[in-house]
mmCIF file of N, CA, C and O in Angstrom:
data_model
loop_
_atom_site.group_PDB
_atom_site.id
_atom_site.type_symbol
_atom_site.label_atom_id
_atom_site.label_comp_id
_atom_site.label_asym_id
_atom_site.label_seq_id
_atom_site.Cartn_x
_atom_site.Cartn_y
_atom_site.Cartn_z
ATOM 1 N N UNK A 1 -146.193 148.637 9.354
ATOM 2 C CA UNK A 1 -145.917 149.178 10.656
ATOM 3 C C UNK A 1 -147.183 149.100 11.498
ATOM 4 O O UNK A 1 -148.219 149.527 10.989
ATOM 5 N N UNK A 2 -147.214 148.583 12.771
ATOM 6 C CA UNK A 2 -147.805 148.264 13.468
ATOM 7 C C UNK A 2 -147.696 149.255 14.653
ATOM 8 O O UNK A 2 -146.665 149.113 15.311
ATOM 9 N N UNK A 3 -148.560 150.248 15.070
ATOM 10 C CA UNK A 3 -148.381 151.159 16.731
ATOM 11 C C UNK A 3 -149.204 150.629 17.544
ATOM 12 O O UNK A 3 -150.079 150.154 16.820
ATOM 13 N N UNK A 4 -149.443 150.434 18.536
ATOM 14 C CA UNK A 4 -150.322 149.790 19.590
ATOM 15 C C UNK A 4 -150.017 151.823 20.995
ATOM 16 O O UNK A 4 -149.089 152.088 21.759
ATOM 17 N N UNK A 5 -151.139 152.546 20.692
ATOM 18 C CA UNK A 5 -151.300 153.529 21.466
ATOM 19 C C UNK A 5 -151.816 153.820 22.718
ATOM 20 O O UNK A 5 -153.014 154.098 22.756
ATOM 21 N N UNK A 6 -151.229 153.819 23.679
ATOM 22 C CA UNK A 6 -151.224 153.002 25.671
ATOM 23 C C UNK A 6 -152.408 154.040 25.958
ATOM 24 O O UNK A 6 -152.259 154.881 25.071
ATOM 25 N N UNK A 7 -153.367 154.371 26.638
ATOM 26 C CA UNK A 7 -153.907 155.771 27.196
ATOM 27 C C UNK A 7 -152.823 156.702 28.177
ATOM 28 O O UNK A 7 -152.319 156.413 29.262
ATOM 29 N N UNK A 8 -152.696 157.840 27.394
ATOM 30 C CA UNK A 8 -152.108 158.948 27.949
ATOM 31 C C UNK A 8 -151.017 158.772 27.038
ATOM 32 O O UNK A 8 -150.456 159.867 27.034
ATOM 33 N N UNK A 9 -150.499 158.120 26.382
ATOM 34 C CA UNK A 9 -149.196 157.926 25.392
ATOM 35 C C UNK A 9 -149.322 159.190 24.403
ATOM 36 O O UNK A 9 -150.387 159.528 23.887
ATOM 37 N N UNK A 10 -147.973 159.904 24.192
ATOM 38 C CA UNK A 10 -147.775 160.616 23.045
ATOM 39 C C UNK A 10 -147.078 160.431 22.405
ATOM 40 O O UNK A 10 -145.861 160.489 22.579
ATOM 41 N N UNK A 11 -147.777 160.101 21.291
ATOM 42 C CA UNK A 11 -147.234 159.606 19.887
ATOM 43 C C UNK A 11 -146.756 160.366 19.296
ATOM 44 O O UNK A 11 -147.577 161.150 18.818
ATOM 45 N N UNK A 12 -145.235 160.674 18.923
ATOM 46 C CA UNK A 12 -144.436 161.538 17.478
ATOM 47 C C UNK A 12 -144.873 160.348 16.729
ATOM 48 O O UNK A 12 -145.375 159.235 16.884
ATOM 49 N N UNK A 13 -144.268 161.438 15.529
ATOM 50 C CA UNK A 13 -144.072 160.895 14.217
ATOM 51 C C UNK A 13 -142.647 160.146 14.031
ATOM 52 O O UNK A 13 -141.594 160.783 13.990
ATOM 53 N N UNK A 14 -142.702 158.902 13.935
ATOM 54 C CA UNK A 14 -140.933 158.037 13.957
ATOM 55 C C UNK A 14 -140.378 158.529 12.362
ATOM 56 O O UNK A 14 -139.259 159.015 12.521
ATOM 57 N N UNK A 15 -140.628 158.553 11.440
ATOM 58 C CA UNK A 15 -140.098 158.785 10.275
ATOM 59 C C UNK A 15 -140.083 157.852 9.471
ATOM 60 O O UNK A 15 -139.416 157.896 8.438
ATOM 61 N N UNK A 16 -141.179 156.358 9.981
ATOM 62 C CA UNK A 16 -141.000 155.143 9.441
ATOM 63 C C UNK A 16 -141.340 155.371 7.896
ATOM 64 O O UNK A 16 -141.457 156.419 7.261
ATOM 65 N N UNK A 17 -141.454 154.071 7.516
ATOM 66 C CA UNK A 17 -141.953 154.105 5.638
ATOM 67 C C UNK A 17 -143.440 154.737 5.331
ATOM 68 O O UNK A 17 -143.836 155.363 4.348
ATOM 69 N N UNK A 18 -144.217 154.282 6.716
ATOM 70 C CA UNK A 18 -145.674 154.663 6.534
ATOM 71 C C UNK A 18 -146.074 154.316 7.606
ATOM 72 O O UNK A 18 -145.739 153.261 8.145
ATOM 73 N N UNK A 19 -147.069 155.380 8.214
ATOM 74 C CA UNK A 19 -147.033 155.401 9.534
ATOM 75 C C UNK A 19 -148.893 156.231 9.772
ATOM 76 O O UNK A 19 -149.572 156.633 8.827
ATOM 77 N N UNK A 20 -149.198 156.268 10.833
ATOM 78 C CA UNK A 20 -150.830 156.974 11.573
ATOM 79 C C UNK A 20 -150.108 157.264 12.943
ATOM 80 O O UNK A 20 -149.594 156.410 13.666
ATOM 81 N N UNK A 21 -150.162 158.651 13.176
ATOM 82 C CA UNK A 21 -150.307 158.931 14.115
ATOM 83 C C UNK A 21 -151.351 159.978 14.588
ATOM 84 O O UNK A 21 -151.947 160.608 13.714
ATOM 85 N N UNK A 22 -151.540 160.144 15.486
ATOM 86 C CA UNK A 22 -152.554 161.107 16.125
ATOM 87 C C UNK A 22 -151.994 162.656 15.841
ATOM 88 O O UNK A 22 -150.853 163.118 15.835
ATOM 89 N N UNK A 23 -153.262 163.230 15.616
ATOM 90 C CA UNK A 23 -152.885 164.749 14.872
ATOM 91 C C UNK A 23 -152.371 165.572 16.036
ATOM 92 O O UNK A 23 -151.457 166.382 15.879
ATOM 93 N N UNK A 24 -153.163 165.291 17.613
ATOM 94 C CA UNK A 24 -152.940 166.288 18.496
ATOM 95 C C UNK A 24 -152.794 164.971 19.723
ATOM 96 O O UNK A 24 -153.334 163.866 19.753
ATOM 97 N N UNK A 25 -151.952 165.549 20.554
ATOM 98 C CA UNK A 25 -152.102 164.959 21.905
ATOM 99 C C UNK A 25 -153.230 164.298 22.784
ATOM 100 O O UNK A 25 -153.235 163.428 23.655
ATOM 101 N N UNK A 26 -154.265 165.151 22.128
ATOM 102 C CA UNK A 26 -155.696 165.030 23.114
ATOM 103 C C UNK A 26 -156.460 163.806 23.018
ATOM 104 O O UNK A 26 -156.417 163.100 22.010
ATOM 105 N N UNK A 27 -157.154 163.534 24.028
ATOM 106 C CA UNK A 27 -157.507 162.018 24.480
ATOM 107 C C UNK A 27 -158.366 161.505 23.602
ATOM 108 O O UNK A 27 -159.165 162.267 23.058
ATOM 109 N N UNK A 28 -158.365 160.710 23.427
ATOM 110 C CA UNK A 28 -159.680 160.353 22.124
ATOM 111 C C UNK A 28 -160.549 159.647 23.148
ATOM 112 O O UNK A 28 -160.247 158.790 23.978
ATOM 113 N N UNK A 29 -162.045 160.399 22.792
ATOM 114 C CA UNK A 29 -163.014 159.344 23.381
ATOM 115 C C UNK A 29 -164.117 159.183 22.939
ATOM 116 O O UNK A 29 -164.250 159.681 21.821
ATOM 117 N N UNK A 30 -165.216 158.564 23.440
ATOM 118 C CA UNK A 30 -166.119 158.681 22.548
ATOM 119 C C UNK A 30 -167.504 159.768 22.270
ATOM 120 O O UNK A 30 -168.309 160.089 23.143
ATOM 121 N N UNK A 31 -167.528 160.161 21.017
ATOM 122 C CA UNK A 31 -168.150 161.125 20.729
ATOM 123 C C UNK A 31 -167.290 162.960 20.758
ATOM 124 O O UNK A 31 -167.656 164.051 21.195
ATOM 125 N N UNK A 32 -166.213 162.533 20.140
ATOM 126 C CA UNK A 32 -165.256 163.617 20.315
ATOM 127 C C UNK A 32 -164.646 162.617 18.941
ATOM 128 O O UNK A 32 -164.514 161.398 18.836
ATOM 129 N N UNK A 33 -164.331 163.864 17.897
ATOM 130 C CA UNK A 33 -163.659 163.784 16.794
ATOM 131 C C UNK A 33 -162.324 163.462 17.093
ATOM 132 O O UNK A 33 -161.696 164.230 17.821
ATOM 133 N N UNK A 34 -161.605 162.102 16.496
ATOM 134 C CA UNK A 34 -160.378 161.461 16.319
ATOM 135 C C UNK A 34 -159.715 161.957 14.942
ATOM 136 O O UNK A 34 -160.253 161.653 13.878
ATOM 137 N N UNK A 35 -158.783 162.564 14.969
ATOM 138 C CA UNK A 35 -157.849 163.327 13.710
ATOM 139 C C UNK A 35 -156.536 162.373 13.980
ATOM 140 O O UNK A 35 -155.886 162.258 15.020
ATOM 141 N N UNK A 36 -156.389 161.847 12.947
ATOM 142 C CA UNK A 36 -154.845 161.017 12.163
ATOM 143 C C UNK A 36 -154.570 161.740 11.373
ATOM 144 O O UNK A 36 -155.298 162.654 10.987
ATOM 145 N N UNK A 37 -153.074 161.399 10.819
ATOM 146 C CA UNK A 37 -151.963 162.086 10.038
ATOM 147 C C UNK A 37 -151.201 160.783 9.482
ATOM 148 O O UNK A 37 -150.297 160.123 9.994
ATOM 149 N N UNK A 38 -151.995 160.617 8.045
ATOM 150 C CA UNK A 38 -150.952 159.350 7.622
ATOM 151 C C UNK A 38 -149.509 159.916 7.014
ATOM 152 O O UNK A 38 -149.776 160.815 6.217
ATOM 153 N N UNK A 39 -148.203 159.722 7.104
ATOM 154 C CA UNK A 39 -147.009 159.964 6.914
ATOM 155 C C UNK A 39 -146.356 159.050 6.325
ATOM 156 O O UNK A 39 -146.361 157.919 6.811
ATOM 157 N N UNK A 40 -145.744 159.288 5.311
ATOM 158 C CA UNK A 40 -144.085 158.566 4.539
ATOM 159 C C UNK A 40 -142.884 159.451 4.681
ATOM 160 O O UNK A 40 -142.588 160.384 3.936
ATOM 161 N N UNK A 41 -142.049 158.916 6.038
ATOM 162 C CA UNK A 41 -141.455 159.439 5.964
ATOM 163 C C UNK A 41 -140.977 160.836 6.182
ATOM 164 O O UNK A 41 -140.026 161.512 5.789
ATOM 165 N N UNK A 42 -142.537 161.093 7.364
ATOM 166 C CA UNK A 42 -142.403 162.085 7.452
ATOM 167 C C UNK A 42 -143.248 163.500 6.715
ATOM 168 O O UNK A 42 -143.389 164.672 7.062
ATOM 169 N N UNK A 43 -143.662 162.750 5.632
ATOM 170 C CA UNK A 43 -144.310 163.551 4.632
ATOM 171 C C UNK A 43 -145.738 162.868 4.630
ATOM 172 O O UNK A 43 -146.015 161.670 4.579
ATOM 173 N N UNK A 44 -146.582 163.996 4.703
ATOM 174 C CA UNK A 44 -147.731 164.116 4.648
ATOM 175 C C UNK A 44 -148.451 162.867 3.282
ATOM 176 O O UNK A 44 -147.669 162.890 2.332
ATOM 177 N N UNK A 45 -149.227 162.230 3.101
ATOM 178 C CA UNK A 45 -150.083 161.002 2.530
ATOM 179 C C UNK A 45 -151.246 161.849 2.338
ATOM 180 O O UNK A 45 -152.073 161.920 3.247
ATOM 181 N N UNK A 46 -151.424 162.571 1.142
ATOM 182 C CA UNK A 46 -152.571 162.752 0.643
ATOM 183 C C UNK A 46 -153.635 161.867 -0.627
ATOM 184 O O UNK A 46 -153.352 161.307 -1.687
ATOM 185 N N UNK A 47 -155.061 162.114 0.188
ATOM 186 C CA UNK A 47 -155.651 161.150 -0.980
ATOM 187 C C UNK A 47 -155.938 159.748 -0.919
ATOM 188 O O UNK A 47 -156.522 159.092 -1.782
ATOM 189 N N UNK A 48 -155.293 159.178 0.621
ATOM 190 C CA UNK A 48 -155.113 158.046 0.810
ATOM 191 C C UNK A 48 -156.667 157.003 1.356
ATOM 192 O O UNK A 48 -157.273 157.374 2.362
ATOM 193 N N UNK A 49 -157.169 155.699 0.546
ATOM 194 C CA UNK A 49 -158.367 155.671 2.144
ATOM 195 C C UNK A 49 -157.303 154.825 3.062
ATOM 196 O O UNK A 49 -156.287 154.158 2.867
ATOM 197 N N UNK A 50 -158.148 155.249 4.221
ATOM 198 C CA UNK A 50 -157.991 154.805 5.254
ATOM 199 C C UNK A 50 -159.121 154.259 6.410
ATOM 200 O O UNK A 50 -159.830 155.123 6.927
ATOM 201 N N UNK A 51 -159.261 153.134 6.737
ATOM 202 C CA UNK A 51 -160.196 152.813 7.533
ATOM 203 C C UNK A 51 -160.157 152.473 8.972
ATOM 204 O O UNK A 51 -159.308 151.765 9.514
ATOM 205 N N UNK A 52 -161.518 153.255 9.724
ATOM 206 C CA UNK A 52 -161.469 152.693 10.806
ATOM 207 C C UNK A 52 -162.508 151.734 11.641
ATOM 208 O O UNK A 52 -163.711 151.947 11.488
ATOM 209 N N UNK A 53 -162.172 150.913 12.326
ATOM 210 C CA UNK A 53 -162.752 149.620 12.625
ATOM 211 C C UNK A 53 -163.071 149.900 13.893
ATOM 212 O O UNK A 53 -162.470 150.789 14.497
ATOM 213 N N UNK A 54 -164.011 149.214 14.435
ATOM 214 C CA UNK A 54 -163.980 148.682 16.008
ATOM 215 C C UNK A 54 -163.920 147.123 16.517
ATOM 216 O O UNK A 54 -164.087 146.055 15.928
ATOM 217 N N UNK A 55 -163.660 147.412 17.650
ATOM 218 C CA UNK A 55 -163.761 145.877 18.254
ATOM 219 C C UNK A 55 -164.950 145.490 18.190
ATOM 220 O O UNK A 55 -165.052 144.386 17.654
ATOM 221 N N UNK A 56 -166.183 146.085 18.618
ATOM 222 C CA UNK A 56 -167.387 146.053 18.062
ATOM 223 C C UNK A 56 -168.310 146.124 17.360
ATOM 224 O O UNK A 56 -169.512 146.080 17.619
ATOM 225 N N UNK A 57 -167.516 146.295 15.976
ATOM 226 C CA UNK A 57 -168.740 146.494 14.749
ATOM 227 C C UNK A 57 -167.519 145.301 13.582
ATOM 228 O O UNK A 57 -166.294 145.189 13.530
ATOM 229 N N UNK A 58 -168.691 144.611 12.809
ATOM 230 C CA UNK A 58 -167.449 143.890 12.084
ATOM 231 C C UNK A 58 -167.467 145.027 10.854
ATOM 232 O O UNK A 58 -166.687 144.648 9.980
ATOM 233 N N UNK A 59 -168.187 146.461 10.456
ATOM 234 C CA UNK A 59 -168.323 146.959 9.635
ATOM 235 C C UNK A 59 -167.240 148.319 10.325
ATOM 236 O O UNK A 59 -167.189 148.903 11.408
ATOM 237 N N UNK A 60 -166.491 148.394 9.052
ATOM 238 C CA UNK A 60 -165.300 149.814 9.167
ATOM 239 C C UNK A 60 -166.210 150.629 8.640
ATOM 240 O O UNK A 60 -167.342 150.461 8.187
ATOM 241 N N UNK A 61 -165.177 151.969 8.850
ATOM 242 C CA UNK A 61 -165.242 153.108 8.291
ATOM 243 C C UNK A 61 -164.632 154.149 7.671
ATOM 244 O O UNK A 61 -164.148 155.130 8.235
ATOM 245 N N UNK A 62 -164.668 153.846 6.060
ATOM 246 C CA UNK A 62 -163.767 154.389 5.434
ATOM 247 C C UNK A 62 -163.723 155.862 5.144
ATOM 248 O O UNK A 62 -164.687 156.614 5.000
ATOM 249 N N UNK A 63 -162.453 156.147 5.082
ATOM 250 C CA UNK A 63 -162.499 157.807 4.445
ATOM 251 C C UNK A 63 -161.032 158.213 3.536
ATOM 252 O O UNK A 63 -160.257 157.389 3.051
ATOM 253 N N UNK A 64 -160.953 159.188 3.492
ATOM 254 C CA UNK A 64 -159.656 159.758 2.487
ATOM 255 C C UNK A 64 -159.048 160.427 3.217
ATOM 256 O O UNK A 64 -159.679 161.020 4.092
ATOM 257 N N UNK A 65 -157.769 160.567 3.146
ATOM 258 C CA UNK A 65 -157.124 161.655 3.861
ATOM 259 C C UNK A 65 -156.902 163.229 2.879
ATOM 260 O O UNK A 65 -156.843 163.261 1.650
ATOM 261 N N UNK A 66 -156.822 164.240 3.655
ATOM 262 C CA UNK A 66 -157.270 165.271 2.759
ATOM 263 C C UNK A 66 -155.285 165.795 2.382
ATOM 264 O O UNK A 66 -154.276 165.249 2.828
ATOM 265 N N UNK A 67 -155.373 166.788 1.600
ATOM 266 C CA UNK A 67 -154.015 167.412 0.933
ATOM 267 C C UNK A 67 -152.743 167.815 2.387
ATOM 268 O O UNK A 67 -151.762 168.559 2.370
ATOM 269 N N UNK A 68 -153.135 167.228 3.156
ATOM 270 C CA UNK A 68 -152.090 167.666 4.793
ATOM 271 C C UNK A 68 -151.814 166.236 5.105
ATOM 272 O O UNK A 68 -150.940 166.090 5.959
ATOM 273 N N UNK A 69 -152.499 164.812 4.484
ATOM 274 C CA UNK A 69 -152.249 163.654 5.207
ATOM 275 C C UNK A 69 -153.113 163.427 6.475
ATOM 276 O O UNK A 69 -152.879 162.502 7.253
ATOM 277 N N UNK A 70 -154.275 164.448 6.670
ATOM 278 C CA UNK A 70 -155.523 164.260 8.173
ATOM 279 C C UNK A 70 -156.721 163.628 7.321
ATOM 280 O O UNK A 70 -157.163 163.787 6.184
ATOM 281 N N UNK A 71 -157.010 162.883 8.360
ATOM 282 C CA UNK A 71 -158.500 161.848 8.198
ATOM 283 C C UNK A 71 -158.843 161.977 9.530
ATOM 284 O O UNK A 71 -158.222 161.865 10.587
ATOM 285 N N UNK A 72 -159.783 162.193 9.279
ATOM 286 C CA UNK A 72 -160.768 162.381 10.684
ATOM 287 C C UNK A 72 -162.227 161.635 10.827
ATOM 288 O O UNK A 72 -162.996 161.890 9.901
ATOM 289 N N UNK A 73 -162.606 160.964 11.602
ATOM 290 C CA UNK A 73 -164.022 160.482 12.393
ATOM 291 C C UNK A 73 -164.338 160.888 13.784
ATOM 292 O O UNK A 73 -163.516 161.217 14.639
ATOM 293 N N UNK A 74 -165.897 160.813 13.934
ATOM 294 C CA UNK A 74 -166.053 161.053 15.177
ATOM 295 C C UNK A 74 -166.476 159.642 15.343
ATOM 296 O O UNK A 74 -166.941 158.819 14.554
ATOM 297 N N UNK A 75 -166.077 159.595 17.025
ATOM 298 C CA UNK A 75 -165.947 158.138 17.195
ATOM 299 C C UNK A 75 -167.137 158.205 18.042
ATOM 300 O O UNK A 75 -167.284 158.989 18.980
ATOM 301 N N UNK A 76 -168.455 156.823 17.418
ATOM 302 C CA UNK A 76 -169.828 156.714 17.667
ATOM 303 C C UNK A 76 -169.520 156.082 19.255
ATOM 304 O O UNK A 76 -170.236 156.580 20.124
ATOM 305 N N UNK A 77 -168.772 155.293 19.604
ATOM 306 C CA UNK A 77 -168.617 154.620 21.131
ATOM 307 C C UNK A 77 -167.463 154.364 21.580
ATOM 308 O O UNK A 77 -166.610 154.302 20.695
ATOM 309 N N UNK A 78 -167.092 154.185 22.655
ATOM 310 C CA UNK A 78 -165.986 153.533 23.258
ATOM 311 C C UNK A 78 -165.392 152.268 22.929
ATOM 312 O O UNK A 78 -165.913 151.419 22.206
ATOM 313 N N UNK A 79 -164.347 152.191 23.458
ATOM 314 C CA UNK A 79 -163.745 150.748 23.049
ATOM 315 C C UNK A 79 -162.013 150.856 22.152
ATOM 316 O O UNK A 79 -161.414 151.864 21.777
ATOM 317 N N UNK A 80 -161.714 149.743 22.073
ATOM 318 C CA UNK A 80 -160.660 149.916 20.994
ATOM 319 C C UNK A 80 -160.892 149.866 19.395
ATOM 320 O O UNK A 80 -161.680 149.097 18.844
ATOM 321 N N UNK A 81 -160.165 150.708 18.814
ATOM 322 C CA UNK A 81 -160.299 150.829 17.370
ATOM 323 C C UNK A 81 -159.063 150.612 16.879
ATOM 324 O O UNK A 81 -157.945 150.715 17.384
ATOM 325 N N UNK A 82 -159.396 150.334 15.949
ATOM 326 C CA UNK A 82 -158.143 150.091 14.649
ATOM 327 C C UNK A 82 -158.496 151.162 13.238
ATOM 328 O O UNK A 82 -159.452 151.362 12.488
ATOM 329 N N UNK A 83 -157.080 151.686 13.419
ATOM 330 C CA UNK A 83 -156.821 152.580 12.225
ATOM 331 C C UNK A 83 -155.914 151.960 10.840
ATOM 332 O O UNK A 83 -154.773 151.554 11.060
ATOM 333 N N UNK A 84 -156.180 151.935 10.159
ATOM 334 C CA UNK A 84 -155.615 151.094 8.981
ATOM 335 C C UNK A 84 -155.468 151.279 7.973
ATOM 336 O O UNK A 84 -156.580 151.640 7.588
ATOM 337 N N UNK A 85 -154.440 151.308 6.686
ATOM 338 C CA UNK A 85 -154.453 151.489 5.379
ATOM 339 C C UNK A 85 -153.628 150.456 4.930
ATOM 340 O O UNK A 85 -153.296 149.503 5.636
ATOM 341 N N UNK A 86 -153.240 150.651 3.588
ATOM 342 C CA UNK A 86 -152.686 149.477 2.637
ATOM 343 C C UNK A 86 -151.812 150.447 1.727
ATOM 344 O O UNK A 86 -152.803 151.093 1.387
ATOM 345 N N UNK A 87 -150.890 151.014 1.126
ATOM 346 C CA UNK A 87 -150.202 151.873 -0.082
ATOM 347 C C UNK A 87 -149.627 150.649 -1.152
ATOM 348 O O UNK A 87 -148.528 150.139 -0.933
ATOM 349 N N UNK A 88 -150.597 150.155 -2.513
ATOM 350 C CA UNK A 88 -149.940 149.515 -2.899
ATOM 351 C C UNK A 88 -149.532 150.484 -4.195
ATOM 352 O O UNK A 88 -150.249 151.292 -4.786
ATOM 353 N N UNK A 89 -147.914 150.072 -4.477
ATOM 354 C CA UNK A 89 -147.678 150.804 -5.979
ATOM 355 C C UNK A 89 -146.832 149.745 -6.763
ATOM 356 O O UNK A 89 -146.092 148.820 -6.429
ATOM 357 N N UNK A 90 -147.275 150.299 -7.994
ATOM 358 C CA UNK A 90 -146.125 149.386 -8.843
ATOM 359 C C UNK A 90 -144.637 149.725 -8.977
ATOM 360 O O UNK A 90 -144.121 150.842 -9.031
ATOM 361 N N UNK A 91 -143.993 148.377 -9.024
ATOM 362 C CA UNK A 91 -142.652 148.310 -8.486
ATOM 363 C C UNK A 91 -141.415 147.502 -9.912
ATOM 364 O O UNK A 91 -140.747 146.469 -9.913
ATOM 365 N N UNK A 92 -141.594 148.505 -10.845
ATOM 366 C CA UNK A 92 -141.034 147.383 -12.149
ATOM 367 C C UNK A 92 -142.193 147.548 -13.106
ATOM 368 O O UNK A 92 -143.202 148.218 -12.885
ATOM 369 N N UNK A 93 -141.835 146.626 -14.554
ATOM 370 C CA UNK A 93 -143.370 146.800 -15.077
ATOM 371 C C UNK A 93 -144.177 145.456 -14.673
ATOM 372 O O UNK A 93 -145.384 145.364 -14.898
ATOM 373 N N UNK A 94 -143.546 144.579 -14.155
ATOM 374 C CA UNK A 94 -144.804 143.495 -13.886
ATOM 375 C C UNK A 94 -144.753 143.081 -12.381
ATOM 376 O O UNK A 94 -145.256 142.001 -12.071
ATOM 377 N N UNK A 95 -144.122 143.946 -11.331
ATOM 378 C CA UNK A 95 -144.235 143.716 -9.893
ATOM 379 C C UNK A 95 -145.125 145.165 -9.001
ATOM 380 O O UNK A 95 -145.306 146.338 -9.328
ATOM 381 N N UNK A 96 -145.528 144.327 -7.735
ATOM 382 C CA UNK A 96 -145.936 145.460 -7.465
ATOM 383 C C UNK A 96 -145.355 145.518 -5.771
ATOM 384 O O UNK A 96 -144.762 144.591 -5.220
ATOM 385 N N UNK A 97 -145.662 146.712 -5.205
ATOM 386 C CA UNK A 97 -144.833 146.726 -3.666
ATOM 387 C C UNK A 97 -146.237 146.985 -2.852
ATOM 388 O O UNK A 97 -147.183 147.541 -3.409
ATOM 389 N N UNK A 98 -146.297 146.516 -1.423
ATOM 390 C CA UNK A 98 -147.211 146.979 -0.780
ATOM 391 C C UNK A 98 -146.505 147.599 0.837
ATOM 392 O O UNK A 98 -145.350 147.319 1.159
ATOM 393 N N UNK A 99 -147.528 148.551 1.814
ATOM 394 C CA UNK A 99 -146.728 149.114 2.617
ATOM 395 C C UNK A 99 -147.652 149.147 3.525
ATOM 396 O O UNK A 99 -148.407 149.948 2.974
ATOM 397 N N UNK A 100 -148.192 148.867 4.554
ATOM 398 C CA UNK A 100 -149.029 149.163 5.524
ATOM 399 C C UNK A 100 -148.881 149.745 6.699
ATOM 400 O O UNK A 100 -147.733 149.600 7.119
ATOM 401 N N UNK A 101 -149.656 150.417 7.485
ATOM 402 C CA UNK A 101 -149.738 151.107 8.160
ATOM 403 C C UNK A 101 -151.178 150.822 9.572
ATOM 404 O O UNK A 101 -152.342 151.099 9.282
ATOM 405 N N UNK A 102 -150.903 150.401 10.646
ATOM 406 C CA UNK A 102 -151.788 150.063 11.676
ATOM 407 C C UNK A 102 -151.501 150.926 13.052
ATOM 408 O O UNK A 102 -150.339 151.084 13.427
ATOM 409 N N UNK A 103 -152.793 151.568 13.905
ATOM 410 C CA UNK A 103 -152.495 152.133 14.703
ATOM 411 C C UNK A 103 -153.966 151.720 15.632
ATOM 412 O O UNK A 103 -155.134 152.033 15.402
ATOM 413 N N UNK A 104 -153.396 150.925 16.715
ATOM 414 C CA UNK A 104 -154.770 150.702 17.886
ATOM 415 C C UNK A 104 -154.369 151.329 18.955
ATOM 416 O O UNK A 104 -153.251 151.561 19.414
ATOM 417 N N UNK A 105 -155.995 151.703 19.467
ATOM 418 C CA UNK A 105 -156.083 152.760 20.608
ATOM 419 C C UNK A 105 -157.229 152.284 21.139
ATOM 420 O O UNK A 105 -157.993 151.451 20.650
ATOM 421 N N UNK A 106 -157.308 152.866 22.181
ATOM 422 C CA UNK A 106 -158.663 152.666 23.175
ATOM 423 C C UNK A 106 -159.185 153.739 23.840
ATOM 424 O O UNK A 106 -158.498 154.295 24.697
ATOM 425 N N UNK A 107 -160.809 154.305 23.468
ATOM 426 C CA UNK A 107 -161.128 155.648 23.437
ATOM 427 C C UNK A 107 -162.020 155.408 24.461
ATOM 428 O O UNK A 107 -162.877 154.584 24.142
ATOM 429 N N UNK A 108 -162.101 155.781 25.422
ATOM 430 C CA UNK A 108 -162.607 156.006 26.702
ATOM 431 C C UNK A 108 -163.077 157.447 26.827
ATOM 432 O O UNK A 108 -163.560 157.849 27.885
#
């Protein structure tokens, strides 16, 4: 799942397979803490990493999401970022499933 987040857009939670959305309404910008909520379904993703990127650094920044499904950074500059994870599990005893989850924004 792919979100592309407009400025001023409020993002619910759709109920997809796996999903990032923004914890609170409030504007993300830079040097002001960005809080996500990774979700399955609705249900909170604990434990998960999750990384975030910029358009300007080729180096991310990883973290975990804590026992609620929130990961949080403070964001060092402006620009657009990419929020990102991967959920792979095994699917059978010799297959495996993967599920991703993408959310870009632009923090002004």
């Amino acid at each position: 799942t792919r979100i592309q987040l407009e400025p001023g857009a409020d993002v619910a939670p759709a109920g997809l397979d796996l999903e990032v959305v923004p914890a609170s309404s409030a504007a993300l910008k830079p040097g002001a803490p960005a809080r996500f909520v990774l979700l399955s379904k609705g249900a909170p993703v604990a434990g998960q990493p999750v990384e975030l990127v910029s358009e300007r650094s080729p180096l991310g920044i990883w973290s975990r999401t804590d026992a609620q499904g929130i990961v949080e950074w403070r964001l060092p500059f402006g620009g657009q970022w990419l929020v990102r994870t991967i959920v792979i599990e095994p699917d059978g005893d010799a297959a495996w499933k993967s599920r991703f989850a993408t959310l870009v924004f632009d923090a002004r």
